[in-house]
Amino acid sequence: MDIDGTLAPFQINPEHSFIPQTTLDVIKKITKLNIPVIAVTGRDVDTASKLLYPIEVPIAGLHGLDIYFDSGNYIRPDLSSINFKKLKQDIIKNCEKYPELLIEDKGYSIALHYRKNPNLENNAINIMQKININHPHLKINKGKFVVELIPNQADKGRAIETILNHLDLHAVLPIFIGDDLTDESGFTYINQQAGLSIKVGPGETQAKYRLKDIDNVADFLLLFQNRIKSLYVKNSQNQNGEKLCLN
């Protein structure tokens, strides 16, 4: 699942984002039913883990660029050729005329938010396109009220494929829930695997299904948890005392 706009409600300041406790409780119960849950988000891994706390799940951060499984188990590309310090300086310099633009340093990418003033969308895009010319190893990612410069390797669909292979989850039915343009590559890959792709909110999409908003996502997760739980029979016995063994 994606996080912002899927599990967490939209906030003017992304630092104020949160996942409702009721949603976290349901996700935790799903993991206890032996269902793998993975976050695939534009957030960096550290921020995503704080939003999901106290749940510990694999996280594909920065649109799949930085994949975390557990302590000491990461999948990261070599980005030593990219000068992120100069990138941030270039963006800061070009944003001096627009104090309402919010610069978010994610470590391996820089995002420029115009959610405080949506009328600055074209200005934000033009700034990033101009800077992108001098940083050929980066690409532009557009999302809800944000434009981001991120390494070319970042791709949610590729990240989902990497995670399923790494965890040897070829036999599962994959489900991916997301709300933004950056989730489309994830939907495309899930469709290729005959999985369930679910778009949150309006707009054109490659997803096969749709949920209205994060409240509907929370309802869906609760129904999913209850359905999976109903398939389990623990410590069940028949009249002769034998334990029932269910597939």
Short mmCIF file of C-alpha atoms in Angstrom, two decimals:
data_model
loop_
_atom_site.label_atom_id
_atom_site.label_comp_id
_atom_site.label_asym_id
_atom_site.label_seq_id
_atom_site.Cartn_x
_atom_site.Cartn_y
_atom_site.Cartn_z
CA MET A 1 0.00 0.00 0.00
CA ASP A 2 0.91 3.60 -0.56
CA ILE A 3 0.78 5.85 2.52
CA ASP A 4 -0.11 9.50 1.78
CA GLY A 5 -3.58 9.81 0.30
CA THR A 6 -4.16 6.10 0.83
CA LEU A 7 -3.65 5.45 4.54
CA ALA A 8 -2.91 9.01 5.69
CA PRO A 9 -5.17 12.02 5.02
CA PHE A 10 -3.81 14.91 2.97
CA GLN A 11 -2.10 17.69 4.95
CA ILE A 12 -0.95 21.13 3.79
CA ASN A 13 2.36 20.45 5.54
CA PRO A 14 3.55 16.88 4.85
CA GLU A 15 5.29 16.83 8.25
CA HIS A 16 1.83 16.87 9.85
CA SER A 17 0.72 13.65 8.15
CA PHE A 18 -0.46 10.72 10.24
CA ILE A 19 -2.14 7.36 9.86
CA PRO A 20 -5.27 7.03 12.05
CA GLN A 21 -4.76 4.68 14.99
CA THR A 22 -7.77 2.57 13.99
CA THR A 23 -6.15 1.93 10.59
CA LEU A 24 -2.83 1.03 12.22
CA ASP A 25 -4.64 -1.41 14.51
CA VAL A 26 -6.27 -3.17 11.56
CA ILE A 27 -2.99 -3.39 9.63
CA LYS A 28 -1.32 -4.92 12.70
CA LYS A 29 -4.09 -7.53 12.94
CA ILE A 30 -3.68 -8.35 9.25
CA THR A 31 0.05 -8.97 9.70
CA LYS A 32 -0.73 -11.29 12.63
CA LEU A 33 -2.86 -13.36 10.25
CA ASN A 34 0.32 -14.14 8.29
CA ILE A 35 -0.60 -11.74 5.46
CA PRO A 36 2.50 -9.87 4.18
CA VAL A 37 1.93 -6.11 4.29
CA ILE A 38 4.39 -3.82 2.49
CA ALA A 39 4.49 -0.03 2.24
CA VAL A 40 5.40 1.38 -1.19
CA THR A 41 5.65 5.13 -0.76
CA GLY A 42 7.24 8.35 -1.90
CA ARG A 43 8.35 8.98 1.68
CA ASP A 44 11.84 8.09 2.77
CA VAL A 45 12.12 4.88 4.81
CA ASP A 46 12.71 6.61 8.17
CA THR A 47 9.68 8.88 7.81
CA ALA A 48 7.48 6.04 6.59
CA SER A 49 8.51 3.83 9.52
CA LYS A 50 7.57 6.61 11.95
CA LEU A 51 4.15 6.98 10.31
CA LEU A 52 3.60 3.21 10.58
CA TYR A 53 4.93 2.88 14.15
CA PRO A 54 4.63 0.57 16.05
CA ILE A 55 4.05 -1.75 13.09
CA GLU A 56 7.22 -3.08 11.47
CA VAL A 57 6.79 -4.04 7.81
CA PRO A 58 8.99 -3.93 4.72
CA ILE A 59 9.09 -0.44 3.19
CA ALA A 60 9.91 0.60 -0.34
CA GLY A 61 10.69 4.29 0.16
CA LEU A 62 11.30 7.09 -2.33
CA HIS A 63 8.99 5.51 -4.91
CA GLY A 64 10.80 2.19 -4.58
CA LEU A 65 14.34 3.51 -4.74
CA ASP A 66 15.25 2.53 -1.16
CA ILE A 67 13.89 -0.85 -0.07
CA TYR A 68 14.04 -1.85 3.61
CA PHE A 69 13.17 -5.34 4.84
CA ASP A 70 14.63 -5.36 8.33
CA SER A 71 17.70 -4.17 10.20
CA GLY A 72 20.72 -4.78 7.99
CA ASN A 73 18.63 -5.96 5.03
CA TYR A 74 18.37 -3.19 2.44
CA ILE A 75 18.31 -2.99 -1.33
CA ARG A 76 19.82 0.31 -2.50
CA PRO A 77 21.29 1.43 -5.84
CA ASP A 78 24.68 3.12 -6.13
CA LEU A 79 23.92 6.86 -6.23
CA SER A 80 27.44 8.14 -5.57
CA SER A 81 27.57 9.85 -8.96
CA ILE A 82 24.69 12.21 -8.06
CA ASN A 83 25.50 15.48 -6.27
CA PHE A 84 22.42 15.89 -4.08
CA LYS A 85 23.95 18.80 -2.19
CA LYS A 86 24.28 20.86 -5.39
CA LEU A 87 20.81 19.76 -6.44
CA LYS A 88 19.28 21.14 -3.25
CA GLN A 89 21.28 24.38 -3.56
CA ASP A 90 20.01 24.84 -7.13
CA ILE A 91 16.41 24.34 -6.05
CA ILE A 92 16.71 26.71 -3.09
CA LYS A 93 18.19 29.41 -5.32
CA ASN A 94 15.40 29.07 -7.89
CA CYS A 95 12.69 29.19 -5.24
CA GLU A 96 13.76 32.45 -3.60
CA LYS A 97 10.98 34.33 -5.40
CA TYR A 98 8.33 31.84 -4.22
CA PRO A 99 8.35 31.53 -0.40
CA GLU A 100 5.14 29.47 -0.51
CA LEU A 101 6.98 26.62 -2.23
CA LEU A 102 8.06 24.00 0.30
CA ILE A 103 11.31 22.12 -0.33
CA GLU A 104 11.51 18.61 1.13
CA ASP A 105 14.92 16.96 1.26
CA LYS A 106 14.44 13.18 1.28
CA GLY A 107 18.11 12.35 1.13
CA TYR A 108 18.05 10.60 -2.25
CA SER A 109 15.57 13.00 -3.83
CA ILE A 110 14.22 16.53 -3.50
CA ALA A 111 10.51 17.30 -3.61
CA LEU A 112 8.99 20.71 -4.27
CA HIS A 113 5.51 21.10 -2.77
CA TYR A 114 3.08 23.78 -3.96
CA ARG A 115 0.17 22.65 -1.78
CA LYS A 116 0.21 25.99 0.09
CA ASN A 117 -0.54 27.75 -3.20
CA PRO A 118 -1.77 25.46 -6.02
CA ASN A 119 -1.51 28.41 -8.44
CA LEU A 120 2.28 27.94 -8.32
CA GLU A 121 2.06 24.56 -10.04
CA ASN A 122 3.54 25.75 -13.35
CA ASN A 123 6.27 27.68 -11.55
CA ALA A 124 7.27 24.59 -9.58
CA ILE A 125 7.29 22.40 -12.68
CA ASN A 126 9.31 24.94 -14.67
CA ILE A 127 11.89 25.22 -11.88
CA MET A 128 12.38 21.47 -11.70
CA GLN A 129 12.50 21.06 -15.49
CA LYS A 130 15.16 23.75 -15.72
CA ILE A 131 17.26 22.12 -12.99
CA ASN A 132 16.76 18.64 -14.42
CA ILE A 133 18.77 19.62 -17.52
CA ASN A 134 21.93 19.79 -15.39
CA HIS A 135 21.15 16.55 -13.55
CA PRO A 136 20.68 13.86 -16.25
CA HIS A 137 20.69 11.00 -13.71
CA LEU A 138 17.43 12.31 -12.28
CA LYS A 139 13.87 12.30 -13.55
CA ILE A 140 10.78 14.34 -12.71
CA ASN A 141 7.97 12.72 -10.73
CA LYS A 142 4.67 14.60 -10.53
CA GLY A 143 2.19 13.97 -7.76
CA LYS A 144 -0.58 15.73 -5.86
CA PHE A 145 0.63 19.31 -5.39
CA VAL A 146 4.25 18.18 -5.67
CA VAL A 147 6.96 17.79 -8.28
CA GLU A 148 10.07 15.82 -7.42
CA LEU A 149 13.53 15.18 -8.83
CA ILE A 150 14.49 11.59 -8.14
CA PRO A 151 17.02 9.08 -9.54
CA ASN A 152 15.96 7.37 -12.75
CA GLN A 153 15.90 3.96 -11.05
CA ALA A 154 12.92 4.90 -8.85
CA ASP A 155 9.78 3.06 -9.97
CA LYS A 156 7.02 1.57 -7.81
CA GLY A 157 6.22 -1.22 -10.25
CA ARG A 158 9.87 -2.29 -10.33
CA ALA A 159 10.01 -2.06 -6.53
CA ILE A 160 6.97 -4.32 -6.10
CA GLU A 161 8.53 -6.88 -8.45
CA THR A 162 11.82 -6.75 -6.51
CA ILE A 163 10.05 -7.22 -3.18
CA LEU A 164 7.93 -10.16 -4.33
CA ASN A 165 11.05 -11.86 -5.73
CA HIS A 166 13.16 -11.12 -2.64
CA LEU A 167 10.52 -12.50 -0.25
CA ASP A 168 9.67 -15.38 -2.62
CA LEU A 169 6.00 -14.41 -2.74
CA HIS A 170 5.31 -15.76 -6.23
CA ALA A 171 2.37 -17.85 -5.04
CA VAL A 172 0.42 -14.96 -3.50
CA LEU A 173 -2.33 -12.85 -5.02
CA PRO A 174 -0.78 -9.37 -4.91
CA ILE A 175 -2.98 -6.39 -4.02
CA PHE A 176 -1.75 -2.83 -4.44
CA ILE A 177 -3.63 0.25 -3.19
CA GLY A 178 -2.51 3.78 -4.15
CA ASP A 179 -3.89 7.17 -5.03
CA ASP A 180 -1.32 9.13 -7.04
CA LEU A 181 0.30 9.29 -10.47
CA THR A 182 3.43 7.65 -9.08
CA ASP A 183 1.34 4.59 -8.19
CA GLU A 184 0.39 3.90 -11.80
CA SER A 185 3.51 1.85 -12.55
CA GLY A 186 2.59 -0.27 -9.54
CA PHE A 187 -0.94 -0.79 -10.88
CA THR A 188 0.46 -1.80 -14.27
CA TYR A 189 2.77 -4.41 -12.76
CA ILE A 190 0.05 -5.79 -10.48
CA ASN A 191 -2.28 -6.13 -13.48
CA GLN A 192 0.40 -8.09 -15.33
CA GLN A 193 0.52 -10.48 -12.36
CA ALA A 194 -3.28 -10.91 -12.42
CA GLY A 195 -3.47 -9.21 -9.02
CA LEU A 196 -5.86 -6.59 -7.63
CA SER A 197 -5.00 -2.96 -8.39
CA ILE A 198 -7.03 -0.40 -6.44
CA LYS A 199 -7.04 3.35 -7.08
CA VAL A 200 -8.06 5.70 -4.25
CA GLY A 201 -9.98 8.78 -5.37
CA PRO A 202 -10.90 10.17 -8.80
CA GLY A 203 -8.85 10.43 -11.98
CA GLU A 204 -7.80 8.23 -14.89
CA THR A 205 -5.93 5.13 -13.85
CA GLN A 206 -4.62 1.73 -14.88
CA ALA A 207 -6.12 0.26 -11.72
CA LYS A 208 -8.97 -2.23 -12.11
CA TYR A 209 -10.83 -1.18 -8.95
CA ARG A 210 -11.48 2.03 -7.06
CA LEU A 211 -12.08 3.21 -3.50
CA LYS A 212 -13.52 6.69 -2.89
CA ASP A 213 -11.15 7.95 -0.15
CA ILE A 214 -8.99 6.94 2.81
CA ASP A 215 -12.10 6.21 4.89
CA ASN A 216 -13.13 3.64 2.29
CA VAL A 217 -9.59 2.23 2.38
CA ALA A 218 -9.90 1.80 6.14
CA ASP A 219 -13.28 0.08 5.69
CA PHE A 220 -11.82 -2.18 3.00
CA LEU A 221 -8.90 -3.20 5.24
CA LEU A 222 -11.28 -4.01 8.10
CA LEU A 223 -13.47 -6.15 5.84
CA PHE A 224 -10.34 -7.83 4.46
CA GLN A 225 -9.06 -8.58 7.96
CA ASN A 226 -12.42 -10.02 9.02
CA ARG A 227 -12.65 -12.15 5.90
CA ILE A 228 -9.15 -13.60 6.35
CA LYS A 229 -9.80 -14.20 10.06
CA SER A 230 -12.96 -16.13 9.23
CA LEU A 231 -10.89 -18.57 7.15
CA TYR A 232 -8.85 -19.59 10.20
CA VAL A 233 -10.08 -22.11 12.74
CA LYS A 234 -7.80 -22.26 15.79
CA ASN A 235 -7.81 -25.14 18.22
CA SER A 236 -10.97 -26.49 16.64
CA GLN A 237 -11.88 -30.08 17.46
CA ASN A 238 -14.53 -32.50 16.29
CA GLN A 239 -16.54 -34.74 18.59
CA ASN A 240 -13.79 -37.39 18.76
CA GLY A 241 -11.19 -34.87 19.83
CA GLU A 242 -9.12 -34.76 16.61
CA LYS A 243 -7.91 -31.34 15.62
CA LEU A 244 -9.33 -30.05 12.36
CA CYS A 245 -6.67 -29.29 9.75
CA LEU A 246 -7.81 -26.70 7.22
CA ASN A 247 -5.94 -25.58 4.11
#
